[in-house]
mmCIF file of C-alpha atoms in Angstrom:
data_model
loop_
_atom_site.group_PDB
_atom_site.id
_atom_site.type_symbol
_atom_site.label_atom_id
_atom_site.label_comp_id
_atom_site.label_asym_id
_atom_site.label_seq_id
_atom_site.Cartn_x
_atom_site.Cartn_y
_atom_site.Cartn_z
ATOM 1 C CA UNK Z 1 -0.052 0.193 -0.169
ATOM 2 C CA UNK Z 2 2.131 2.239 1.015
ATOM 3 C CA UNK Z 3 4.825 1.261 -2.191
ATOM 4 C CA UNK Z 4 1.325 2.347 -4.496
ATOM 5 C CA UNK Z 5 1.259 5.610 -2.331
ATOM 6 C CA UNK Z 6 4.652 6.289 -3.147
ATOM 7 C CA UNK Z 7 4.034 5.439 -7.293
ATOM 8 C CA UNK Z 8 1.235 7.971 -7.125
ATOM 9 C CA UNK Z 9 2.822 10.200 -5.985
ATOM 10 C CA UNK Z 10 6.004 10.461 -8.005
ATOM 11 C CA UNK Z 11 3.407 9.944 -11.058
ATOM 12 C CA UNK Z 12 2.020 13.395 -9.482
ATOM 13 C CA UNK Z 13 4.983 15.182 -9.166
ATOM 14 C CA UNK Z 14 6.097 14.636 -12.181
ATOM 15 C CA UNK Z 15 3.014 15.542 -13.618
ATOM 16 C CA UNK Z 16 3.230 19.086 -11.802
ATOM 17 C CA UNK Z 17 6.824 19.339 -13.415
ATOM 18 C CA UNK Z 18 5.796 18.782 -17.108
ATOM 19 C CA UNK Z 19 2.400 21.601 -16.517
ATOM 20 C CA UNK Z 20 4.517 23.866 -14.871
ATOM 21 C CA UNK Z 21 7.682 23.934 -17.008
ATOM 22 C CA UNK Z 22 5.836 24.896 -20.266
ATOM 23 C CA UNK Z 23 4.699 28.119 -17.857
ATOM 24 C CA UNK Z 24 7.849 28.785 -16.394
ATOM 25 C CA UNK Z 25 10.421 28.789 -19.653
ATOM 26 C CA UNK Z 26 6.890 30.899 -21.538
ATOM 27 C CA UNK Z 27 7.686 33.846 -18.759
ATOM 28 C CA UNK Z 28 11.399 33.533 -18.990
ATOM 29 C CA UNK Z 29 10.653 34.526 -23.184
ATOM 30 C CA UNK Z 30 8.797 36.738 -22.394
ATOM 31 C CA UNK Z 31 10.897 38.465 -20.012
ATOM 32 C CA UNK Z 32 14.910 36.893 -19.863
ATOM 33 C CA UNK Z 33 15.719 39.236 -17.322
ATOM 34 C CA UNK Z 34 13.027 38.478 -14.156
ATOM 35 C CA UNK Z 35 13.960 36.348 -11.872
ATOM 36 C CA UNK Z 36 17.106 37.533 -10.877
ATOM 37 C CA UNK Z 37 18.462 35.713 -14.015
ATOM 38 C CA UNK Z 38 20.320 39.422 -15.267
ATOM 39 C CA UNK Z 39 24.738 39.219 -14.780
ATOM 40 C CA UNK Z 40 26.282 41.280 -12.235
ATOM 41 C CA UNK Z 41 28.096 42.696 -15.348
ATOM 42 C CA UNK Z 42 24.655 43.985 -16.703
ATOM 43 C CA UNK Z 43 23.263 44.827 -13.260
ATOM 44 C CA UNK Z 44 26.258 47.193 -13.050
ATOM 45 C CA UNK Z 45 26.189 48.742 -16.123
ATOM 46 C CA UNK Z 46 22.644 49.428 -15.829
ATOM 47 C CA UNK Z 47 22.945 50.828 -12.112
ATOM 48 C CA UNK Z 48 25.310 53.392 -14.166
ATOM 49 C CA UNK Z 49 23.229 54.324 -16.699
ATOM 50 C CA UNK Z 50 20.517 55.194 -13.695
ATOM 51 C CA UNK Z 51 23.736 57.297 -12.233
ATOM 52 C CA UNK Z 52 23.142 59.232 -15.258
ATOM 53 C CA UNK Z 53 19.480 59.404 -15.465
ATOM 54 C CA UNK Z 54 19.595 60.935 -11.505
ATOM 55 C CA UNK Z 55 21.938 63.280 -11.976
ATOM 56 C CA UNK Z 56 20.221 64.699 -15.619
ATOM 57 C CA UNK Z 57 17.072 64.773 -13.551
ATOM 58 C CA UNK Z 58 18.324 66.565 -11.088
ATOM 59 C CA UNK Z 59 20.258 69.206 -13.339
ATOM 60 C CA UNK Z 60 16.676 69.914 -15.557
ATOM 61 C CA UNK Z 61 14.689 70.130 -11.797
ATOM 62 C CA UNK Z 62 16.950 72.353 -10.250
ATOM 63 C CA UNK Z 63 17.327 74.491 -13.642
ATOM 64 C CA UNK Z 64 13.412 74.744 -14.276
ATOM 65 C CA UNK Z 65 12.957 75.568 -10.737
ATOM 66 C CA UNK Z 66 15.289 78.229 -10.422
ATOM 67 C CA UNK Z 67 14.242 80.090 -14.221
ATOM 68 C CA UNK Z 68 11.737 80.800 -15.920
ATOM 69 C CA UNK Z 69 10.022 81.836 -19.673
ATOM 70 C CA UNK Z 70 11.033 84.995 -19.036
ATOM 71 C CA UNK Z 71 14.540 84.611 -17.771
ATOM 72 C CA UNK Z 72 14.997 82.265 -20.886
ATOM 73 C CA UNK Z 73 14.259 85.459 -23.421
ATOM 74 C CA UNK Z 74 15.791 87.940 -21.012
ATOM 75 C CA UNK Z 75 19.302 85.611 -21.935
ATOM 76 C CA UNK Z 76 18.020 86.386 -25.711
ATOM 77 C CA UNK Z 77 16.567 82.394 -25.635
ATOM 78 C CA UNK Z 78 13.065 81.801 -27.748
ATOM 79 C CA UNK Z 79 10.654 80.954 -24.987
ATOM 80 C CA UNK Z 80 9.329 77.884 -26.786
ATOM 81 C CA UNK Z 81 12.734 76.189 -25.559
ATOM 82 C CA UNK Z 82 11.439 76.744 -22.036
ATOM 83 C CA UNK Z 83 8.784 74.108 -22.541
ATOM 84 C CA UNK Z 84 11.542 71.582 -24.329
ATOM 85 C CA UNK Z 85 13.277 71.757 -21.564
ATOM 86 C CA UNK Z 86 9.355 70.618 -19.472
ATOM 87 C CA UNK Z 87 9.918 67.747 -21.646
ATOM 88 C CA UNK Z 88 13.390 66.422 -21.483
ATOM 89 C CA UNK Z 89 12.695 66.816 -17.768
ATOM 90 C CA UNK Z 90 10.027 64.350 -17.960
ATOM 91 C CA UNK Z 91 11.376 61.861 -20.210
ATOM 92 C CA UNK Z 92 14.867 62.146 -17.598
ATOM 93 C CA UNK Z 93 11.970 60.989 -14.749
ATOM 94 C CA UNK Z 94 10.540 58.561 -16.684
ATOM 95 C CA UNK Z 95 14.142 56.891 -17.671
ATOM 96 C CA UNK Z 96 14.861 56.761 -14.058
ATOM 97 C CA UNK Z 97 11.525 54.872 -13.034
ATOM 98 C CA UNK Z 98 12.694 53.162 -16.390
ATOM 99 C CA UNK Z 99 16.037 51.967 -15.544
ATOM 100 C CA UNK Z 100 15.120 51.557 -11.809
ATOM 101 C CA UNK Z 101 12.181 48.315 -13.044
ATOM 102 C CA UNK Z 102 14.522 46.868 -14.894
ATOM 103 C CA UNK Z 103 16.962 46.328 -12.400
ATOM 104 C CA UNK Z 104 15.120 45.509 -10.112
ATOM 105 C CA UNK Z 105 13.595 42.906 -12.647
ATOM 106 C CA UNK Z 106 17.031 41.545 -13.166
ATOM 107 C CA UNK Z 107 17.808 40.815 -9.440
ATOM 108 C CA UNK Z 108 19.489 43.315 -8.707
ATOM 109 C CA UNK Z 109 18.719 46.849 -6.292
ATOM 110 C CA UNK Z 110 18.520 50.186 -7.953
ATOM 111 C CA UNK Z 111 21.214 53.011 -6.914
ATOM 112 C CA UNK Z 112 19.458 56.149 -5.192
ATOM 113 C CA UNK Z 113 20.200 59.716 -6.803
ATOM 114 C CA UNK Z 114 23.033 61.533 -5.023
ATOM 115 C CA UNK Z 115 23.345 65.049 -3.642
ATOM 116 C CA UNK Z 116 24.302 67.703 -6.448
ATOM 117 C CA UNK Z 117 26.505 70.220 -6.663
ATOM 118 C CA UNK Z 118 25.784 71.995 -9.897
ATOM 119 C CA UNK Z 119 27.254 75.219 -9.601
ATOM 120 C CA UNK Z 120 30.573 74.455 -8.156
ATOM 121 C CA UNK Z 121 34.045 75.280 -9.488
ATOM 122 C CA UNK Z 122 34.384 72.816 -11.731
ATOM 123 C CA UNK Z 123 30.714 73.793 -13.086
ATOM 124 C CA UNK Z 124 29.457 76.858 -15.859
ATOM 125 C CA UNK Z 125 26.353 76.505 -13.922
ATOM 126 C CA UNK Z 126 26.023 79.854 -12.238
ATOM 127 C CA UNK Z 127 23.008 82.804 -12.431
ATOM 128 C CA UNK Z 128 22.017 82.473 -15.689
ATOM 129 C CA UNK Z 129 20.009 80.467 -18.296
ATOM 130 C CA UNK Z 130 22.947 79.948 -20.640
ATOM 131 C CA UNK Z 131 24.978 78.788 -18.157
ATOM 132 C CA UNK Z 132 22.156 76.405 -17.387
ATOM 133 C CA UNK Z 133 21.774 75.152 -21.204
ATOM 134 C CA UNK Z 134 25.607 74.789 -20.904
ATOM 135 C CA UNK Z 135 25.222 72.522 -18.168
ATOM 136 C CA UNK Z 136 23.043 70.602 -19.711
ATOM 137 C CA UNK Z 137 24.508 70.309 -23.133
ATOM 138 C CA UNK Z 138 27.955 68.386 -21.240
ATOM 139 C CA UNK Z 139 25.838 66.330 -19.364
ATOM 140 C CA UNK Z 140 23.553 64.531 -22.548
ATOM 141 C CA UNK Z 141 27.092 64.608 -24.192
ATOM 142 C CA UNK Z 142 28.341 62.524 -22.164
ATOM 143 C CA UNK Z 143 25.232 60.441 -21.439
ATOM 144 C CA UNK Z 144 25.167 59.647 -24.884
ATOM 145 C CA UNK Z 145 28.302 58.691 -24.816
ATOM 146 C CA UNK Z 146 27.763 56.432 -21.428
ATOM 147 C CA UNK Z 147 24.710 54.891 -22.945
ATOM 148 C CA UNK Z 148 27.322 54.087 -26.078
ATOM 149 C CA UNK Z 149 29.471 52.063 -24.036
ATOM 150 C CA UNK Z 150 26.935 50.461 -22.054
ATOM 151 C CA UNK Z 151 25.414 48.569 -24.914
ATOM 152 C CA UNK Z 152 27.919 47.739 -26.588
ATOM 153 C CA UNK Z 153 29.294 45.797 -22.945
ATOM 154 C CA UNK Z 154 25.700 44.121 -22.109
ATOM 155 C CA UNK Z 155 24.962 40.056 -22.893
ATOM 156 C CA UNK Z 156 21.319 40.147 -21.404
ATOM 157 C CA UNK Z 157 19.164 40.715 -24.961
ATOM 158 C CA UNK Z 158 16.614 42.402 -22.487
ATOM 159 C CA UNK Z 159 19.401 44.590 -21.208
ATOM 160 C CA UNK Z 160 20.481 45.425 -24.558
ATOM 161 C CA UNK Z 161 17.153 46.187 -26.041
ATOM 162 C CA UNK Z 162 16.503 48.436 -22.412
ATOM 163 C CA UNK Z 163 19.707 50.929 -23.140
ATOM 164 C CA UNK Z 164 19.137 50.879 -26.650
ATOM 165 C CA UNK Z 165 15.346 52.840 -26.769
ATOM 166 C CA UNK Z 166 17.108 55.273 -24.128
ATOM 167 C CA UNK Z 167 20.315 55.348 -25.585
ATOM 168 C CA UNK Z 168 18.088 57.527 -28.848
ATOM 169 C CA UNK Z 169 16.737 59.032 -26.238
ATOM 170 C CA UNK Z 170 20.226 60.664 -24.968
ATOM 171 C CA UNK Z 171 21.169 61.624 -28.294
ATOM 172 C CA UNK Z 172 18.405 63.650 -30.041
ATOM 173 C CA UNK Z 173 18.472 65.785 -26.395
ATOM 174 C CA UNK Z 174 21.946 66.410 -27.512
ATOM 175 C CA UNK Z 175 21.565 66.904 -30.443
ATOM 176 C CA UNK Z 176 18.492 68.995 -29.973
ATOM 177 C CA UNK Z 177 20.291 71.174 -27.174
ATOM 178 C CA UNK Z 178 22.994 71.671 -29.222
ATOM 179 C CA UNK Z 179 21.920 72.696 -32.976
ATOM 180 C CA UNK Z 180 18.365 74.635 -31.579
ATOM 181 C CA UNK Z 181 19.485 76.466 -29.122
ATOM 182 C CA UNK Z 182 23.588 76.623 -28.822
ATOM 183 C CA UNK Z 183 23.269 76.767 -32.435
ATOM 184 C CA UNK Z 184 26.048 75.020 -32.938
ATOM 185 C CA UNK Z 185 26.558 71.975 -34.629
ATOM 186 C CA UNK Z 186 24.838 68.629 -33.651
ATOM 187 C CA UNK Z 187 27.321 66.137 -34.532
ATOM 188 C CA UNK Z 188 30.916 66.279 -33.950
ATOM 189 C CA UNK Z 189 31.786 64.107 -36.656
ATOM 190 C CA UNK Z 190 30.826 60.730 -38.685
ATOM 191 C CA UNK Z 191 30.975 58.357 -35.531
ATOM 192 C CA UNK Z 192 30.319 58.612 -31.870
ATOM 193 C CA UNK Z 193 32.491 57.929 -28.919
ATOM 194 C CA UNK Z 194 31.686 55.078 -26.173
ATOM 195 C CA UNK Z 195 32.639 55.162 -23.029
ATOM 196 C CA UNK Z 196 33.246 52.895 -20.760
ATOM 197 C CA UNK Z 197 31.495 53.387 -16.625
ATOM 198 C CA UNK Z 198 34.326 54.471 -14.632
ATOM 199 C CA UNK Z 199 35.264 57.486 -17.970
ATOM 200 C CA UNK Z 200 31.745 58.480 -17.354
ATOM 201 C CA UNK Z 201 32.303 58.648 -13.308
ATOM 202 C CA UNK Z 202 35.342 60.152 -13.721
ATOM 203 C CA UNK Z 203 33.192 62.930 -15.595
ATOM 204 C CA UNK Z 204 30.601 63.120 -13.710
ATOM 205 C CA UNK Z 205 32.258 62.644 -9.978
ATOM 206 C CA UNK Z 206 33.072 66.917 -9.699
ATOM 207 C CA UNK Z 207 29.491 67.589 -9.911
ATOM 208 C CA UNK Z 208 28.874 64.668 -6.522
ATOM 209 C CA UNK Z 209 28.247 65.922 -3.071
ATOM 210 C CA UNK Z 210 27.493 62.769 -1.237
ATOM 211 C CA UNK Z 211 25.830 59.647 -2.489
ATOM 212 C CA UNK Z 212 24.111 57.167 -0.393
ATOM 213 C CA UNK Z 213 26.690 54.728 1.637
ATOM 214 C CA UNK Z 214 24.243 52.121 0.947
ATOM 215 C CA UNK Z 215 24.585 52.141 -2.619
ATOM 216 C CA UNK Z 216 27.833 51.699 -2.401
ATOM 217 C CA UNK Z 217 27.948 48.903 -0.506
ATOM 218 C CA UNK Z 218 24.745 46.606 -2.416
ATOM 219 C CA UNK Z 219 25.733 48.239 -5.778
ATOM 220 C CA UNK Z 220 28.621 49.101 -6.011
ATOM 221 C CA UNK Z 221 29.977 50.801 -9.599
ATOM 222 C CA UNK Z 222 33.402 51.074 -10.721
ATOM 223 C CA UNK Z 223 36.170 53.642 -9.514
ATOM 224 C CA UNK Z 224 36.475 56.816 -10.523
ATOM 225 C CA UNK Z 225 39.476 57.972 -12.587
ATOM 226 C CA UNK Z 226 41.955 60.783 -10.879
ATOM 227 C CA UNK Z 227 40.502 63.740 -12.675
ATOM 228 C CA UNK Z 228 41.955 66.090 -15.107
ATOM 229 C CA UNK Z 229 41.548 69.285 -15.720
ATOM 230 C CA UNK Z 230 42.165 71.236 -19.508
ATOM 231 C CA UNK Z 231 42.601 74.995 -19.422
ATOM 232 C CA UNK Z 232 42.845 75.761 -23.355
ATOM 233 C CA UNK Z 233 40.674 73.917 -26.252
ATOM 234 C CA UNK Z 234 41.506 75.867 -29.032
ATOM 235 C CA UNK Z 235 42.870 73.164 -32.136
ATOM 236 C CA UNK Z 236 46.280 74.216 -33.022
ATOM 237 C CA UNK Z 237 47.344 75.626 -29.313
ATOM 238 C CA UNK Z 238 49.066 74.863 -26.189
ATOM 239 C CA UNK Z 239 46.101 73.681 -23.133
ATOM 240 C CA UNK Z 240 47.484 72.679 -19.853
ATOM 241 C CA UNK Z 241 46.882 69.617 -18.377
ATOM 242 C CA UNK Z 242 46.701 69.178 -14.769
ATOM 243 C CA UNK Z 243 46.031 65.449 -12.984
ATOM 244 C CA UNK Z 244 47.772 64.336 -10.114
ATOM 245 C CA UNK Z 245 49.090 60.515 -10.227
ATOM 246 C CA UNK Z 246 47.379 58.354 -9.080
ATOM 247 C CA UNK Z 247 49.183 56.816 -5.286
ATOM 248 C CA UNK Z 248 50.910 53.526 -7.118
ATOM 249 C CA UNK Z 249 52.114 55.858 -10.144
ATOM 250 C CA UNK Z 250 55.702 55.219 -11.370
ATOM 251 C CA UNK Z 251 57.559 56.707 -14.313
ATOM 252 C CA UNK Z 252 60.134 53.696 -14.255
ATOM 253 C CA UNK Z 253 57.457 51.307 -15.134
ATOM 254 C CA UNK Z 254 57.212 52.802 -18.475
ATOM 255 C CA UNK Z 255 59.628 54.339 -21.544
ATOM 256 C CA UNK Z 256 59.377 57.830 -20.818
ATOM 257 C CA UNK Z 257 58.304 58.131 -24.332
ATOM 258 C CA UNK Z 258 54.955 55.897 -23.921
ATOM 259 C CA UNK Z 259 53.181 58.428 -22.239
ATOM 260 C CA UNK Z 260 50.690 60.076 -24.758
ATOM 261 C CA UNK Z 261 47.322 62.529 -24.248
ATOM 262 C CA UNK Z 262 45.077 60.503 -25.994
ATOM 263 C CA UNK Z 263 41.793 62.302 -27.643
ATOM 264 C CA UNK Z 264 38.757 60.066 -28.470
ATOM 265 C CA UNK Z 265 37.028 61.734 -30.708
ATOM 266 C CA UNK Z 266 34.464 61.299 -33.832
ATOM 267 C CA UNK Z 267 35.709 63.141 -36.444
ATOM 268 C CA UNK Z 268 39.678 61.853 -36.549
ATOM 269 C CA UNK Z 269 39.207 58.493 -34.082
ATOM 270 C CA UNK Z 270 42.246 58.228 -31.306
ATOM 271 C CA UNK Z 271 44.690 60.469 -31.363
ATOM 272 C CA UNK Z 272 47.689 60.231 -29.379
ATOM 273 C CA UNK Z 273 49.962 62.993 -28.525
ATOM 274 C CA UNK Z 274 53.889 62.627 -26.480
ATOM 275 C CA UNK Z 275 54.239 63.836 -22.930
ATOM 276 C CA UNK Z 276 56.413 63.834 -20.513
ATOM 277 C CA UNK Z 277 55.440 63.038 -16.848
ATOM 278 C CA UNK Z 278 57.699 63.338 -13.491
ATOM 279 C CA UNK Z 279 56.488 60.914 -10.307
ATOM 280 C CA UNK Z 280 54.605 62.465 -7.683
ATOM 281 C CA UNK Z 281 54.452 65.704 -10.263
ATOM 282 C CA UNK Z 282 51.663 67.584 -10.325
ATOM 283 C CA UNK Z 283 52.368 70.694 -12.823
ATOM 284 C CA UNK Z 284 50.801 70.926 -15.688
ATOM 285 C CA UNK Z 285 51.136 68.998 -18.852
ATOM 286 C CA UNK Z 286 51.999 71.041 -21.862
ATOM 287 C CA UNK Z 287 50.776 69.474 -24.825
ATOM 288 C CA UNK Z 288 49.078 70.892 -28.347
ATOM 289 C CA UNK Z 289 45.766 70.367 -29.522
ATOM 290 C CA UNK Z 290 45.618 67.882 -32.561
ATOM 291 C CA UNK Z 291 44.388 71.218 -35.208
ATOM 292 C CA UNK Z 292 41.980 68.352 -36.880
ATOM 293 C CA UNK Z 293 39.568 67.979 -33.894
ATOM 294 C CA UNK Z 294 36.220 69.131 -33.814
ATOM 295 C CA UNK Z 295 33.326 69.105 -31.701
ATOM 296 C CA UNK Z 296 33.752 67.124 -28.587
ATOM 297 C CA UNK Z 297 36.328 64.557 -28.031
ATOM 298 C CA UNK Z 298 37.443 63.373 -24.836
ATOM 299 C CA UNK Z 299 40.595 63.158 -23.337
ATOM 300 C CA UNK Z 300 42.729 60.843 -21.396
ATOM 301 C CA UNK Z 301 46.123 60.802 -20.024
ATOM 302 C CA UNK Z 302 48.214 56.788 -20.305
ATOM 303 C CA UNK Z 303 51.101 55.084 -19.905
ATOM 304 C CA UNK Z 304 51.077 53.713 -23.217
ATOM 305 C CA UNK Z 305 50.726 55.349 -26.379
ATOM 306 C CA UNK Z 306 48.830 52.075 -27.823
ATOM 307 C CA UNK Z 307 46.501 51.392 -25.115
ATOM 308 C CA UNK Z 308 43.011 53.381 -23.773
ATOM 309 C CA UNK Z 309 42.187 50.077 -21.733
ATOM 310 C CA UNK Z 310 41.512 50.801 -18.058
ATOM 311 C CA UNK Z 311 45.163 49.613 -16.748
ATOM 312 C CA UNK Z 312 46.920 52.408 -19.029
ATOM 313 C CA UNK Z 313 44.735 55.449 -18.205
ATOM 314 C CA UNK Z 314 46.358 57.566 -15.439
ATOM 315 C CA UNK Z 315 43.847 60.714 -15.252
ATOM 316 C CA UNK Z 316 40.593 61.466 -17.471
ATOM 317 C CA UNK Z 317 38.901 61.327 -19.120
ATOM 318 C CA UNK Z 318 37.809 65.464 -19.517
ATOM 319 C CA UNK Z 319 35.709 66.733 -22.478
ATOM 320 C CA UNK Z 320 36.877 69.218 -24.181
ATOM 321 C CA UNK Z 321 34.652 71.101 -26.322
ATOM 322 C CA UNK Z 322 35.943 72.931 -30.005
ATOM 323 C CA UNK Z 323 32.410 73.410 -31.521
ATOM 324 C CA UNK Z 324 31.739 75.355 -34.692
ATOM 325 C CA UNK Z 325 28.654 77.317 -35.162
ATOM 326 C CA UNK Z 326 26.245 74.923 -36.732
ATOM 327 C CA UNK Z 327 26.986 76.438 -40.458
ATOM 328 C CA UNK Z 328 30.279 74.808 -40.342
ATOM 329 C CA UNK Z 329 32.153 71.861 -42.104
ATOM 330 C CA UNK Z 330 34.674 69.929 -41.595
ATOM 331 C CA UNK Z 331 36.999 69.696 -44.349
ATOM 332 C CA UNK Z 332 37.487 66.161 -44.039
ATOM 333 C CA UNK Z 333 33.610 65.272 -44.269
ATOM 334 C CA UNK Z 334 33.309 67.178 -47.599
#
């Protein structure tokens, strides 16, 4: 009798398994990230995107609460641009909610917003709408490069889709601000420049006052590189680059000629200029900006002129802006 019951019980379990497995499989096909199936790498990359969206949302919230339509028109901006920025703010809020849900469905913990200081000495943002527009343009440029990089590193199909649908709108925001509001070219060349998460955090860290400590413990992001600042952004002129070498920096680990300033550009690819770097020296490095750079570029200092991997970056990136007006046409692209 007991053996018979055991046999019946086993058959019942098998029947249940056969019924449930197709349902679970179908759900997994509908949402590959559900049930914690997202990789830790993908979750970190999506949180990096969320980090950017929190900051952009905060900037637009602060700027639009500080300035009115009249402030915009007094600064020479068209009155309708204020409404467009309001639309962008709503987009950024939607992106935050979307990425929070995506990270949660992937089995991760969405990071929260930080406390920001957009009027720090590193920022162009002060008490006029034009400076707000300038900083918005910078953040959208960084955000577009970030989504470009994130999209190339994600492994899960659902993650790639989630990044891609936001990537497109970030690029539209960036192009609209530059062409319609700043009256400069909406693009820098025929190709985009991708950034990894560490590079993005390096560019955004100066605007951060503090972030939730719980996020760094439960949803860690890569550490930023040492910051890099550039004093001049005119092509074919000398610029001063300031940075603090990392603690483990030693020029003896590389040949002197291997140190370089590397420009990641949209119109001319990767350009490297050799520099002389001394141990424990915070003296600015002098470098001539390549004459063929146009638009936005990202600049890093590396200890290997042929390598821009994480291991080779000593400082940066910094955002270099060499933007002609909207009527300019680069001879290289004719």
